[in-house]
């Protein structure tokens, strides 16, 4: 019967569907609006369309996840092409959309084109499209306006260079907990989202931090339309991993996102430097030159860049960081900049002074994370990550990591570089947050099966069906064991309990331990890990206190926020 229902739905034949149900129910049937009564039972009317007022979309149904509808590629802004390239996000022209669809139901059953990809791994980027400002929306089957379900707004990672939201699918999250709406956002990155030159203070030339402004516009679109999908715009949790977690942190310190979210989850916040536009100027010049735009004035350069073929820009954005490194330029990545308007101060500084959104927060990282290349020279690693550190600063860092405190030089390097650039984010955000709102921190401690150590993004493999992301928007999904699936369900339960109530414990799995609150006087955290005996019925997670030596080292790293520019 289920297969026949899905067939009818995919054909859009809702009248046939109701007739089919009425023929198969025992006894008499009565249509009650949102439900059909028959055979002494209530059956929900099934719909995979949503009318937003200006357009109607048809979402995807899948027998693998029969309680979930996915609406792929819903535009939230005008395409950032032509004269809008390198400019701030323009809100969606709904009148244009209405006119273009001409009353037709728009098919939203296939993933859209992802944004133009760069490369973190040395592979050539360039796949994707500039016309990519969309969201994917995952809803429980039958969700409707008035249900007021809480909303998870997810921002993918990828180092501000790459990423494809379909590589982190949420179907199984909804299937496990069909009482939330999940929105996954596409946004510009690389040169398309984070090109910067001091002249952008005049928007006639371009705009700083366009990729972040994409995310803000998507949040505004959610406020306007998520009710139509069954969501509650007053209960939005922003969440992200890596660059997505940095995005969440940045949204917490800006005054442009007030009222757009009420909770936050930040997984592995990379504490990278936020340079000034002046510090990014050399990268801009190298990029423009590589794209064939060698005009003397910035106005002429920008005209040339807007006229350039997207393939030339994609190649230039892959090559420019390498050229900048060869030329000895310390700021050699496309990333958010301290523009003085959207980002007025470094995030750590804002958090320490209490100038951030006071909302419930989950923040943490993986046990063995470092984003510094493993050359075992701590001084070189710190200097490459934080260009403004002086020799005196580096000596002060090194004094906190004496060799005798570590079981190998590799271990020492990993901790001494990993704490300043990612591991201390739990303390940097957690202590200030705990003064105003309920806060939970964690240490993720189960490796991706491909590795021995618990590296960056290990939990993403576990939470998203065994995904390993590849170049140019690709991914490989490795089958998971029953024990891994059970652990993933435990993680998802904590996360979605927080989305639903602001507390990860309310709807945790019965086997899972209670996750204690983090605060300065009692810095406890959850160690999230799979049961060592691979049991599906027993949790391997447990609470621990943050070790005092790490607390002291992180306090020093936090005190260096202005020098480290994070």
Coordinates of C-alpha atoms in Angstrom, one line a residue:
X1 CA 0.0 0.0 0.0
X2 CA 2.8 2.4 0.9
X3 CA 4.4 2.1 -2.5
X4 CA 1.1 2.9 -4.2
X5 CA 0.7 6.0 -2.0
X6 CA 4.1 7.3 -2.8
X7 CA 3.5 6.7 -6.5
X8 CA 0.3 8.7 -6.3
X9 CA 2.1 11.5 -4.4
X10 CA 5.0 11.7 -6.8
X11 CA 2.4 12.1 -9.6
X12 CA 0.8 14.9 -7.6
X13 CA -2.5 13.0 -7.8
X14 CA -4.0 14.0 -4.4
X15 CA -7.6 13.3 -5.4
X16 CA -6.6 9.8 -6.5
X17 CA -4.7 9.4 -3.2
X18 CA -7.8 10.2 -1.1
X19 CA -9.8 7.8 -3.2
X20 CA -7.2 5.2 -2.8
X21 CA -7.2 5.5 1.0
X22 CA -11.0 5.4 1.1
X23 CA -11.1 2.2 -1.0
X24 CA -8.6 0.5 1.3
X25 CA -9.9 1.6 4.7
X26 CA -12.2 -0.8 6.5
X27 CA -15.8 0.4 7.0
X28 CA -17.1 3.8 6.3
X29 CA -14.9 6.8 5.6
X30 CA -15.4 10.5 6.5
X31 CA -13.1 13.3 5.3
X32 CA -12.3 15.5 8.3
X33 CA -10.1 18.2 6.5
X34 CA -6.6 17.3 7.7
X35 CA -7.6 13.7 8.5
X36 CA -9.6 10.9 7.1
X37 CA -11.7 8.7 9.4
X38 CA -12.2 5.2 8.5
X39 CA -12.2 1.7 10.0
X40 CA -12.3 3.3 13.5
X41 CA -8.9 5.0 12.9
X42 CA -7.7 8.4 11.9
X43 CA -5.4 8.6 8.9
X44 CA -3.5 11.9 8.2
X45 CA -4.0 13.4 4.8
X46 CA -0.6 13.2 3.1
X47 CA 0.7 16.3 1.3
X48 CA 4.1 17.0 -0.2
X49 CA 3.3 20.5 -1.5
X50 CA 3.5 23.9 0.3
X51 CA 2.0 27.1 -0.8
X52 CA 4.1 30.1 0.1
X53 CA 1.6 32.6 -1.2
X54 CA 3.9 33.6 -4.2
X55 CA 4.7 30.1 -5.3
X56 CA 3.8 26.5 -4.5
X57 CA 6.6 23.8 -4.2
X58 CA 6.3 20.1 -4.5
X59 CA 8.8 18.3 -2.2
X60 CA 10.4 14.8 -2.4
X61 CA 9.0 11.7 -0.7
X62 CA 11.2 8.7 -0.3
X63 CA 10.2 5.2 0.8
X64 CA 13.5 5.0 2.8
X65 CA 12.3 7.8 5.0
X66 CA 8.5 7.6 4.7
X67 CA 7.8 10.2 7.5
X68 CA 9.9 12.9 5.8
X69 CA 9.4 15.4 3.0
X70 CA 12.4 17.3 1.6
X71 CA 12.0 20.6 -0.4
X72 CA 15.2 21.0 -2.3
X73 CA 16.5 24.2 -3.7
X74 CA 14.1 26.8 -2.4
X75 CA 15.4 30.3 -3.4
X76 CA 15.8 32.8 -0.6
X77 CA 17.5 35.7 -2.5
X78 CA 18.1 37.0 -6.0
X79 CA 20.8 35.2 -8.0
X80 CA 24.1 37.0 -7.2
X81 CA 25.1 37.2 -10.8
X82 CA 26.1 39.9 -13.2
X83 CA 26.2 43.2 -11.4
X84 CA 25.3 41.5 -8.2
X85 CA 28.5 39.5 -8.2
X86 CA 30.6 40.4 -5.1
X87 CA 27.7 42.4 -3.6
X88 CA 25.5 42.1 -0.5
X89 CA 22.6 39.7 -0.8
X90 CA 19.5 41.0 -2.4
X91 CA 16.2 39.8 -1.0
X92 CA 14.1 37.5 -3.2
X93 CA 11.8 39.3 -5.7
X94 CA 8.7 37.2 -5.0
X95 CA 6.7 39.0 -7.7
X96 CA 9.3 37.9 -10.3
X97 CA 9.0 34.3 -9.0
X98 CA 5.2 34.4 -9.3
X99 CA 5.4 35.7 -12.8
X100 CA 8.0 33.2 -13.9
X101 CA 6.1 30.1 -12.6
X102 CA 2.8 31.3 -14.1
X103 CA 0.7 29.3 -11.7
X104 CA 2.6 26.0 -12.0
X105 CA 3.6 23.9 -9.0
X106 CA 7.4 24.1 -8.9
X107 CA 9.2 20.7 -8.6
X108 CA 11.6 20.8 -5.6
X109 CA 12.4 17.1 -5.5
X110 CA 16.1 17.2 -6.7
X111 CA 19.1 18.9 -5.0
X112 CA 20.0 22.2 -6.6
X113 CA 23.3 23.3 -8.0
X114 CA 25.7 24.0 -5.1
X115 CA 27.8 27.2 -4.9
X116 CA 31.1 27.5 -6.8
X117 CA 33.6 25.3 -5.1
X118 CA 37.2 26.1 -4.2
X119 CA 39.7 23.6 -3.0
X120 CA 41.1 22.7 0.4
X121 CA 42.8 19.5 -0.7
X122 CA 44.9 20.6 -3.7
X123 CA 42.3 19.4 -6.2
X124 CA 41.0 21.7 -8.8
X125 CA 37.7 23.5 -7.8
X126 CA 35.3 25.3 -10.0
X127 CA 32.2 23.0 -10.0
X128 CA 28.9 24.5 -9.1
X129 CA 26.9 27.6 -10.0
X130 CA 26.7 31.3 -8.9
X131 CA 23.0 31.0 -8.9
X132 CA 23.0 29.0 -5.7
X133 CA 21.3 31.0 -2.9
X134 CA 18.8 28.3 -1.9
X135 CA 17.8 26.3 1.2
X136 CA 16.8 22.7 1.5
X137 CA 14.0 22.2 4.0
X138 CA 13.3 18.9 5.7
X139 CA 9.8 18.5 7.3
X140 CA 7.8 15.7 8.9
X141 CA 5.3 14.3 6.6
X142 CA 2.0 16.1 7.1
X143 CA 3.6 19.2 8.7
X144 CA 1.4 22.2 8.1
X145 CA 1.0 25.8 9.0
X146 CA 0.0 26.2 12.6
X147 CA 2.0 23.2 13.9
X148 CA 4.7 25.6 15.2
X149 CA 7.5 23.1 15.1
X150 CA 11.0 24.3 16.3
X151 CA 13.5 24.9 13.5
X152 CA 17.1 23.9 13.1
X153 CA 19.0 26.2 10.7
X154 CA 22.2 24.5 9.6
X155 CA 25.3 26.2 8.2
X156 CA 27.7 23.8 6.5
X157 CA 31.5 23.9 6.9
X158 CA 34.2 23.7 4.3
X159 CA 36.8 26.4 5.4
X160 CA 34.9 29.2 3.6
X161 CA 36.1 27.6 0.4
X162 CA 33.9 24.6 -0.4
X163 CA 30.8 22.6 0.7
X164 CA 27.6 21.1 -0.5
X165 CA 24.6 20.8 1.9
X166 CA 23.4 17.5 0.3
X167 CA 26.6 15.9 1.7
X168 CA 25.1 16.3 5.2
X169 CA 21.5 15.0 4.7
X170 CA 18.9 15.4 7.5
X171 CA 16.3 12.9 6.3
X172 CA 17.2 10.4 9.1
X173 CA 17.1 13.2 11.7
X174 CA 13.5 13.9 10.8
X175 CA 12.7 10.2 10.7
X176 CA 14.1 9.8 14.2
X177 CA 12.3 12.9 15.6
X178 CA 9.4 14.0 13.3
X179 CA 8.7 17.1 15.4
X180 CA 11.2 19.6 14.0
X181 CA 11.8 21.5 10.7
X182 CA 15.4 21.5 9.4
X183 CA 16.7 24.2 7.0
X184 CA 20.1 23.7 5.3
X185 CA 21.5 26.8 3.7
X186 CA 23.6 27.4 0.6
X187 CA 25.8 30.5 0.7
X188 CA 28.7 32.0 -1.3
X189 CA 32.3 31.3 -0.2
X190 CA 35.8 31.7 -1.6
X191 CA 36.3 34.8 -3.6
X192 CA 32.5 34.9 -4.5
X193 CA 31.6 35.3 -0.8
X194 CA 34.6 36.8 0.8
X195 CA 36.5 39.0 -1.6
X196 CA 37.8 42.1 0.3
X197 CA 39.6 45.3 -0.5
X198 CA 39.5 48.5 1.6
X199 CA 37.6 50.3 -1.2
X200 CA 34.5 48.1 -0.3
X201 CA 33.8 50.6 2.4
X202 CA 32.0 52.3 -0.5
X203 CA 29.4 49.8 -1.7
X204 CA 29.7 51.2 -5.2
X205 CA 32.6 48.8 -5.6
X206 CA 31.4 45.8 -3.7
X207 CA 30.5 44.5 -0.2
X208 CA 32.4 42.8 2.6
X209 CA 31.4 39.4 3.9
X210 CA 28.8 38.7 1.3
X211 CA 28.7 35.0 2.3
X212 CA 27.7 35.9 5.8
X213 CA 25.1 38.3 4.5
X214 CA 23.7 35.4 2.4
X215 CA 23.2 33.5 5.7
X216 CA 21.5 36.5 7.3
X217 CA 19.1 36.9 4.4
X218 CA 18.3 33.1 4.5
X219 CA 17.5 33.6 8.2
X220 CA 15.2 36.5 7.3
X221 CA 13.5 34.4 4.7
X222 CA 12.9 31.7 7.3
X223 CA 11.3 34.3 9.6
X224 CA 8.9 35.2 6.8
X225 CA 8.0 31.7 5.4
X226 CA 8.9 28.9 7.7
X227 CA 5.4 28.9 9.2
X228 CA 4.1 27.7 5.8
X229 CA 6.2 24.5 6.3
X230 CA 4.9 24.0 9.8
X231 CA 7.8 25.8 11.6
X232 CA 7.9 28.4 14.4
X233 CA 10.0 31.4 13.5
X234 CA 10.3 32.2 17.2
X235 CA 12.1 28.9 17.9
X236 CA 15.1 28.9 15.5
X237 CA 18.4 27.2 16.5
X238 CA 21.4 28.2 14.4
X239 CA 23.9 25.4 14.1
X240 CA 27.1 24.6 12.2
X241 CA 30.4 22.8 12.1
X242 CA 33.8 24.3 11.4
X243 CA 33.3 27.3 9.1
X244 CA 29.6 26.8 9.9
X245 CA 30.3 27.0 13.6
X246 CA 32.3 30.2 13.1
X247 CA 29.3 31.6 11.2
X248 CA 27.1 30.8 14.2
X249 CA 29.6 32.5 16.5
X250 CA 29.7 35.6 14.2
X251 CA 25.9 35.7 14.1
X252 CA 25.9 35.8 17.9
X253 CA 28.1 38.9 17.9
X254 CA 26.5 41.0 15.2
X255 CA 23.6 43.3 15.6
X256 CA 22.2 42.3 12.2
X257 CA 20.7 39.0 13.5
X258 CA 18.8 40.1 16.5
X259 CA 15.5 38.2 16.7
X260 CA 16.5 35.8 13.9
X261 CA 17.4 32.9 16.3
X262 CA 16.9 31.8 19.9
X263 CA 19.5 29.0 20.4
X264 CA 22.9 28.1 19.0
X265 CA 25.0 25.0 18.4
X266 CA 28.7 25.5 17.5
X267 CA 30.7 22.4 16.6
X268 CA 34.5 22.9 16.3
X269 CA 34.7 26.6 16.1
X270 CA 37.9 27.3 14.3
X271 CA 39.5 30.3 16.0
X272 CA 41.1 31.7 12.9
X273 CA 42.2 35.3 12.5
X274 CA 39.8 37.8 11.2
X275 CA 42.0 40.2 9.2
X276 CA 41.3 43.8 8.2
X277 CA 40.5 44.7 4.6
X278 CA 43.9 46.2 4.4
X279 CA 45.5 42.9 5.4
X280 CA 43.5 41.1 2.7
X281 CA 44.5 43.7 0.0
X282 CA 47.5 41.6 -1.3
X283 CA 45.2 38.6 -1.8
X284 CA 42.7 40.8 -3.7
X285 CA 45.4 42.1 -6.0
X286 CA 46.8 38.6 -6.7
X287 CA 43.4 37.3 -7.4
X288 CA 42.5 40.1 -9.8
X289 CA 45.7 39.7 -11.6
X290 CA 45.3 36.0 -12.0
X291 CA 41.7 36.6 -13.3
X292 CA 43.2 38.8 -16.0
X293 CA 42.0 42.1 -14.4
X294 CA 45.1 44.2 -14.2
X295 CA 43.5 47.6 -14.5
X296 CA 44.9 50.3 -12.4
X297 CA 41.9 51.4 -10.5
X298 CA 39.7 49.3 -8.2
X299 CA 36.6 50.5 -10.0
X300 CA 38.0 49.1 -13.3
X301 CA 39.2 45.9 -11.6
X302 CA 35.7 45.3 -10.2
X303 CA 34.1 46.0 -13.6
X304 CA 36.5 43.5 -15.2
X305 CA 35.9 40.9 -12.4
X306 CA 32.1 41.2 -12.9
X307 CA 32.5 40.7 -16.6
X308 CA 34.9 37.8 -16.3
X309 CA 33.9 34.2 -17.0
X310 CA 33.1 32.3 -13.9
X311 CA 35.6 29.6 -14.8
X312 CA 38.4 32.2 -14.9
X313 CA 37.4 33.4 -11.4
X314 CA 37.2 29.8 -10.1
X315 CA 40.7 29.1 -11.3
X316 CA 42.0 32.4 -9.9
X317 CA 40.5 31.7 -6.5
X318 CA 42.2 28.3 -6.4
X319 CA 45.6 29.7 -7.5
X320 CA 45.6 33.0 -5.5
X321 CA 46.2 31.5 -2.0
X322 CA 49.1 29.4 -3.3
X323 CA 50.6 32.5 -5.0
X324 CA 50.1 34.5 -1.9
X325 CA 52.0 31.9 0.2
X326 CA 54.9 31.8 -2.3
X327 CA 55.1 35.6 -2.1
X328 CA 55.2 35.5 1.7
X329 CA 51.8 37.1 2.3
X330 CA 50.5 36.0 5.7
X331 CA 46.8 36.5 4.9
X332 CA 46.3 34.1 2.1
X333 CA 42.8 32.7 2.5
X334 CA 39.4 34.1 1.5
X335 CA 37.5 34.5 4.8
X336 CA 35.4 37.0 6.8
X337 CA 37.0 40.3 7.5
X338 CA 36.7 42.8 10.3
X339 CA 34.7 45.3 8.3
X340 CA 33.7 47.6 11.1
X341 CA 30.0 47.3 10.3
X342 CA 28.9 43.6 10.4
X343 CA 32.0 42.4 12.3
X344 CA 33.1 45.3 14.5
X345 CA 35.4 43.4 16.9
X346 CA 37.0 40.0 17.2
X347 CA 34.5 37.4 18.4
X348 CA 36.5 36.3 21.5
X349 CA 36.8 39.9 22.6
X350 CA 33.0 40.4 22.2
X351 CA 32.3 37.2 24.1
X352 CA 34.5 38.2 27.0
X353 CA 32.8 41.6 27.3
X354 CA 29.3 40.0 27.2
X355 CA 28.4 41.6 23.8
X356 CA 26.8 38.6 22.2
X357 CA 23.4 37.0 21.9
X358 CA 22.5 35.6 25.3
X359 CA 20.9 32.3 24.1
X360 CA 21.2 28.7 25.2
X361 CA 24.4 27.3 23.7
X362 CA 26.0 23.9 22.9
X363 CA 29.7 24.2 22.0
X364 CA 32.5 21.7 21.7
X365 CA 35.1 20.0 19.6
X366 CA 36.8 16.7 18.8
X367 CA 39.5 15.3 21.1
X368 CA 42.5 15.4 18.8
X369 CA 41.7 18.4 16.6
X370 CA 44.3 20.8 15.1
X371 CA 44.0 22.7 11.9
X372 CA 47.8 23.3 11.7
X373 CA 49.8 21.2 9.3
X374 CA 51.8 18.5 11.1
X375 CA 55.4 19.6 10.7
X376 CA 56.0 19.2 14.5
X377 CA 57.4 22.7 14.8
X378 CA 55.0 24.4 17.1
X379 CA 56.6 27.8 16.6
X380 CA 56.2 27.6 12.8
X381 CA 52.6 26.3 13.2
X382 CA 51.5 29.0 15.6
X383 CA 53.1 31.8 13.4
X384 CA 51.5 30.4 10.2
X385 CA 48.1 30.4 11.8
X386 CA 48.4 33.7 13.8
X387 CA 50.6 36.0 11.7
X388 CA 50.8 38.8 14.3
X389 CA 52.4 36.7 17.0
X390 CA 55.8 37.9 18.0
X391 CA 58.7 35.7 19.1
X392 CA 57.9 36.7 22.7
X393 CA 54.3 35.7 22.3
X394 CA 55.3 32.3 20.9
X395 CA 57.8 31.7 23.7
X396 CA 54.9 32.4 26.2
X397 CA 52.8 29.8 24.4
X398 CA 55.6 27.3 24.4
X399 CA 56.2 27.7 28.1
X400 CA 52.7 26.3 28.7
X401 CA 53.5 23.1 26.8
X402 CA 56.7 21.6 28.3
X403 CA 57.7 18.4 26.5
X404 CA 57.6 16.3 29.7
X405 CA 53.8 16.9 29.9
X406 CA 53.2 14.9 26.7
X407 CA 53.8 11.4 25.7
X408 CA 55.3 12.3 22.3
X409 CA 56.4 15.3 20.3
X410 CA 53.5 14.6 17.9
X411 CA 51.1 14.7 20.9
X412 CA 52.6 18.0 22.1
X413 CA 52.4 19.6 18.7
X414 CA 48.8 18.5 18.3
X415 CA 47.7 20.0 21.7
X416 CA 49.8 23.1 21.5
X417 CA 48.5 24.1 18.1
X418 CA 45.0 22.6 18.5
X419 CA 44.1 24.4 21.7
X420 CA 44.7 27.9 20.4
X421 CA 43.1 27.2 17.0
X422 CA 40.0 25.1 17.9
X423 CA 39.9 23.3 21.2
X424 CA 39.7 26.4 23.4
X425 CA 36.5 27.5 21.7
X426 CA 34.4 25.7 24.3
X427 CA 35.9 27.8 27.1
X428 CA 36.1 31.0 25.1
X429 CA 32.4 30.9 24.3
X430 CA 31.2 28.7 27.1
X431 CA 32.2 30.7 30.2
X432 CA 30.8 34.0 29.0
X433 CA 27.6 32.2 27.7
X434 CA 27.1 30.4 31.0
X435 CA 26.9 33.8 32.8
X436 CA 23.6 34.6 30.9
X437 CA 22.1 31.4 29.5
X438 CA 22.2 27.6 29.9
X439 CA 25.3 26.3 28.3
X440 CA 26.6 22.8 27.5
X441 CA 30.0 21.8 26.2
X442 CA 31.4 18.5 24.9
X443 CA 34.4 16.6 23.8
X444 CA 33.7 14.3 20.9
X445 CA 35.8 11.1 21.3
X446 CA 35.0 8.5 18.6
X447 CA 37.2 8.6 15.5
X448 CA 36.0 8.4 11.9
X449 CA 36.8 4.7 11.1
X450 CA 39.3 5.8 8.5
X451 CA 41.6 7.2 11.2
X452 CA 43.0 6.3 14.6
X453 CA 42.8 9.8 16.1
X454 CA 39.6 11.8 16.6
X455 CA 40.2 14.4 14.0
X456 CA 38.2 17.5 12.8
X457 CA 34.8 16.5 11.5
X458 CA 34.8 13.0 13.1
X459 CA 31.3 13.5 14.5
X460 CA 30.0 14.6 11.1
X461 CA 30.8 11.2 9.7
X462 CA 28.8 9.7 12.5
X463 CA 25.8 12.0 12.5
X464 CA 25.4 12.0 8.7
X465 CA 25.3 8.4 7.5
X466 CA 29.0 7.9 7.2
X467 CA 29.8 10.8 4.9
X468 CA 33.3 11.7 3.8
X469 CA 33.3 14.9 1.7
X470 CA 35.4 15.1 -1.5
X471 CA 36.4 17.8 -4.0
X472 CA 33.9 19.8 -6.0
X473 CA 30.8 19.1 -4.0
X474 CA 31.2 15.3 -4.0
X475 CA 30.9 12.9 -1.1
X476 CA 31.2 9.2 -0.3
X477 CA 28.9 7.5 2.2
X478 CA 30.3 4.5 4.0
X479 CA 27.8 2.0 5.4
X480 CA 27.5 2.1 9.2
X481 CA 27.3 -0.7 11.6
X482 CA 24.4 -1.2 14.0
X483 CA 26.5 0.1 16.8
X484 CA 27.5 3.2 14.9
X485 CA 23.9 3.9 13.9
X486 CA 22.9 3.5 17.6
X487 CA 25.5 6.0 18.6
X488 CA 24.5 8.4 15.8
X489 CA 20.9 8.2 17.1
X490 CA 22.2 9.2 20.6
X491 CA 23.9 12.3 19.2
X492 CA 20.9 13.3 17.1
X493 CA 18.6 12.9 20.1
X494 CA 20.7 15.3 22.2
X495 CA 20.9 17.8 19.4
X496 CA 17.2 17.7 18.5
X497 CA 16.2 17.8 22.2
X498 CA 18.1 21.1 22.4
X499 CA 16.4 22.4 19.2
X500 CA 13.0 21.5 20.7
X501 CA 13.4 22.7 24.2
X502 CA 16.8 24.5 24.7
X503 CA 18.0 21.5 26.7
X504 CA 19.7 18.4 25.4
X505 CA 18.4 16.3 28.2
X506 CA 14.6 16.7 27.7
X507 CA 14.3 14.2 24.9
X508 CA 17.6 12.4 25.1
X509 CA 17.6 8.6 24.7
X510 CA 16.9 6.7 27.9
X511 CA 20.3 5.1 27.8
X512 CA 22.1 8.4 27.5
X513 CA 23.6 10.1 30.6
X514 CA 22.3 13.5 31.8
X515 CA 24.4 16.3 30.2
X516 CA 25.4 18.7 33.0
X517 CA 25.6 22.4 32.6
X518 CA 28.9 24.1 32.0
X519 CA 30.0 27.1 34.0
X520 CA 33.2 28.8 35.2
X521 CA 33.2 27.3 38.7
X522 CA 32.3 23.8 37.5
X523 CA 33.6 23.4 33.9
X524 CA 32.1 20.0 33.2
X525 CA 31.5 18.6 29.7
X526 CA 30.0 15.6 28.1
X527 CA 32.4 13.1 26.5
X528 CA 30.4 11.9 23.5
X529 CA 31.6 8.5 22.5
X530 CA 30.4 5.1 21.2
X531 CA 30.3 2.2 23.6
X532 CA 33.7 0.5 23.5
X533 CA 32.0 -2.9 23.3
X534 CA 29.9 -1.8 20.4
X535 CA 26.6 -2.3 22.2
X536 CA 23.5 -0.8 20.7
X537 CA 21.8 -0.7 24.1
X538 CA 24.5 0.9 26.2
X539 CA 25.9 4.5 26.0
X540 CA 29.6 5.1 26.0
X541 CA 29.2 8.7 26.8
X542 CA 30.0 10.2 30.2
X543 CA 30.6 13.5 32.0
X544 CA 34.1 14.8 32.9
X545 CA 35.6 17.9 34.3
X546 CA 37.7 20.0 32.0
X547 CA 41.3 19.3 33.1
X548 CA 42.8 22.2 35.1
X549 CA 46.0 22.4 32.9
X550 CA 43.8 22.8 29.7
X551 CA 41.7 25.5 31.5
X552 CA 44.9 27.5 32.3
X553 CA 46.3 27.1 28.8
X554 CA 43.0 28.2 27.2
X555 CA 42.8 31.2 29.5
X556 CA 46.1 32.3 28.1
X557 CA 45.0 31.7 24.5
X558 CA 41.8 33.7 25.2
X559 CA 43.8 36.6 26.7
X560 CA 45.7 36.7 23.3
X561 CA 42.6 37.2 21.3
X562 CA 43.5 40.6 19.9
X563 CA 47.0 39.5 18.8
X564 CA 45.6 36.2 17.4
X565 CA 42.8 38.3 15.8
X566 CA 40.1 35.8 16.8

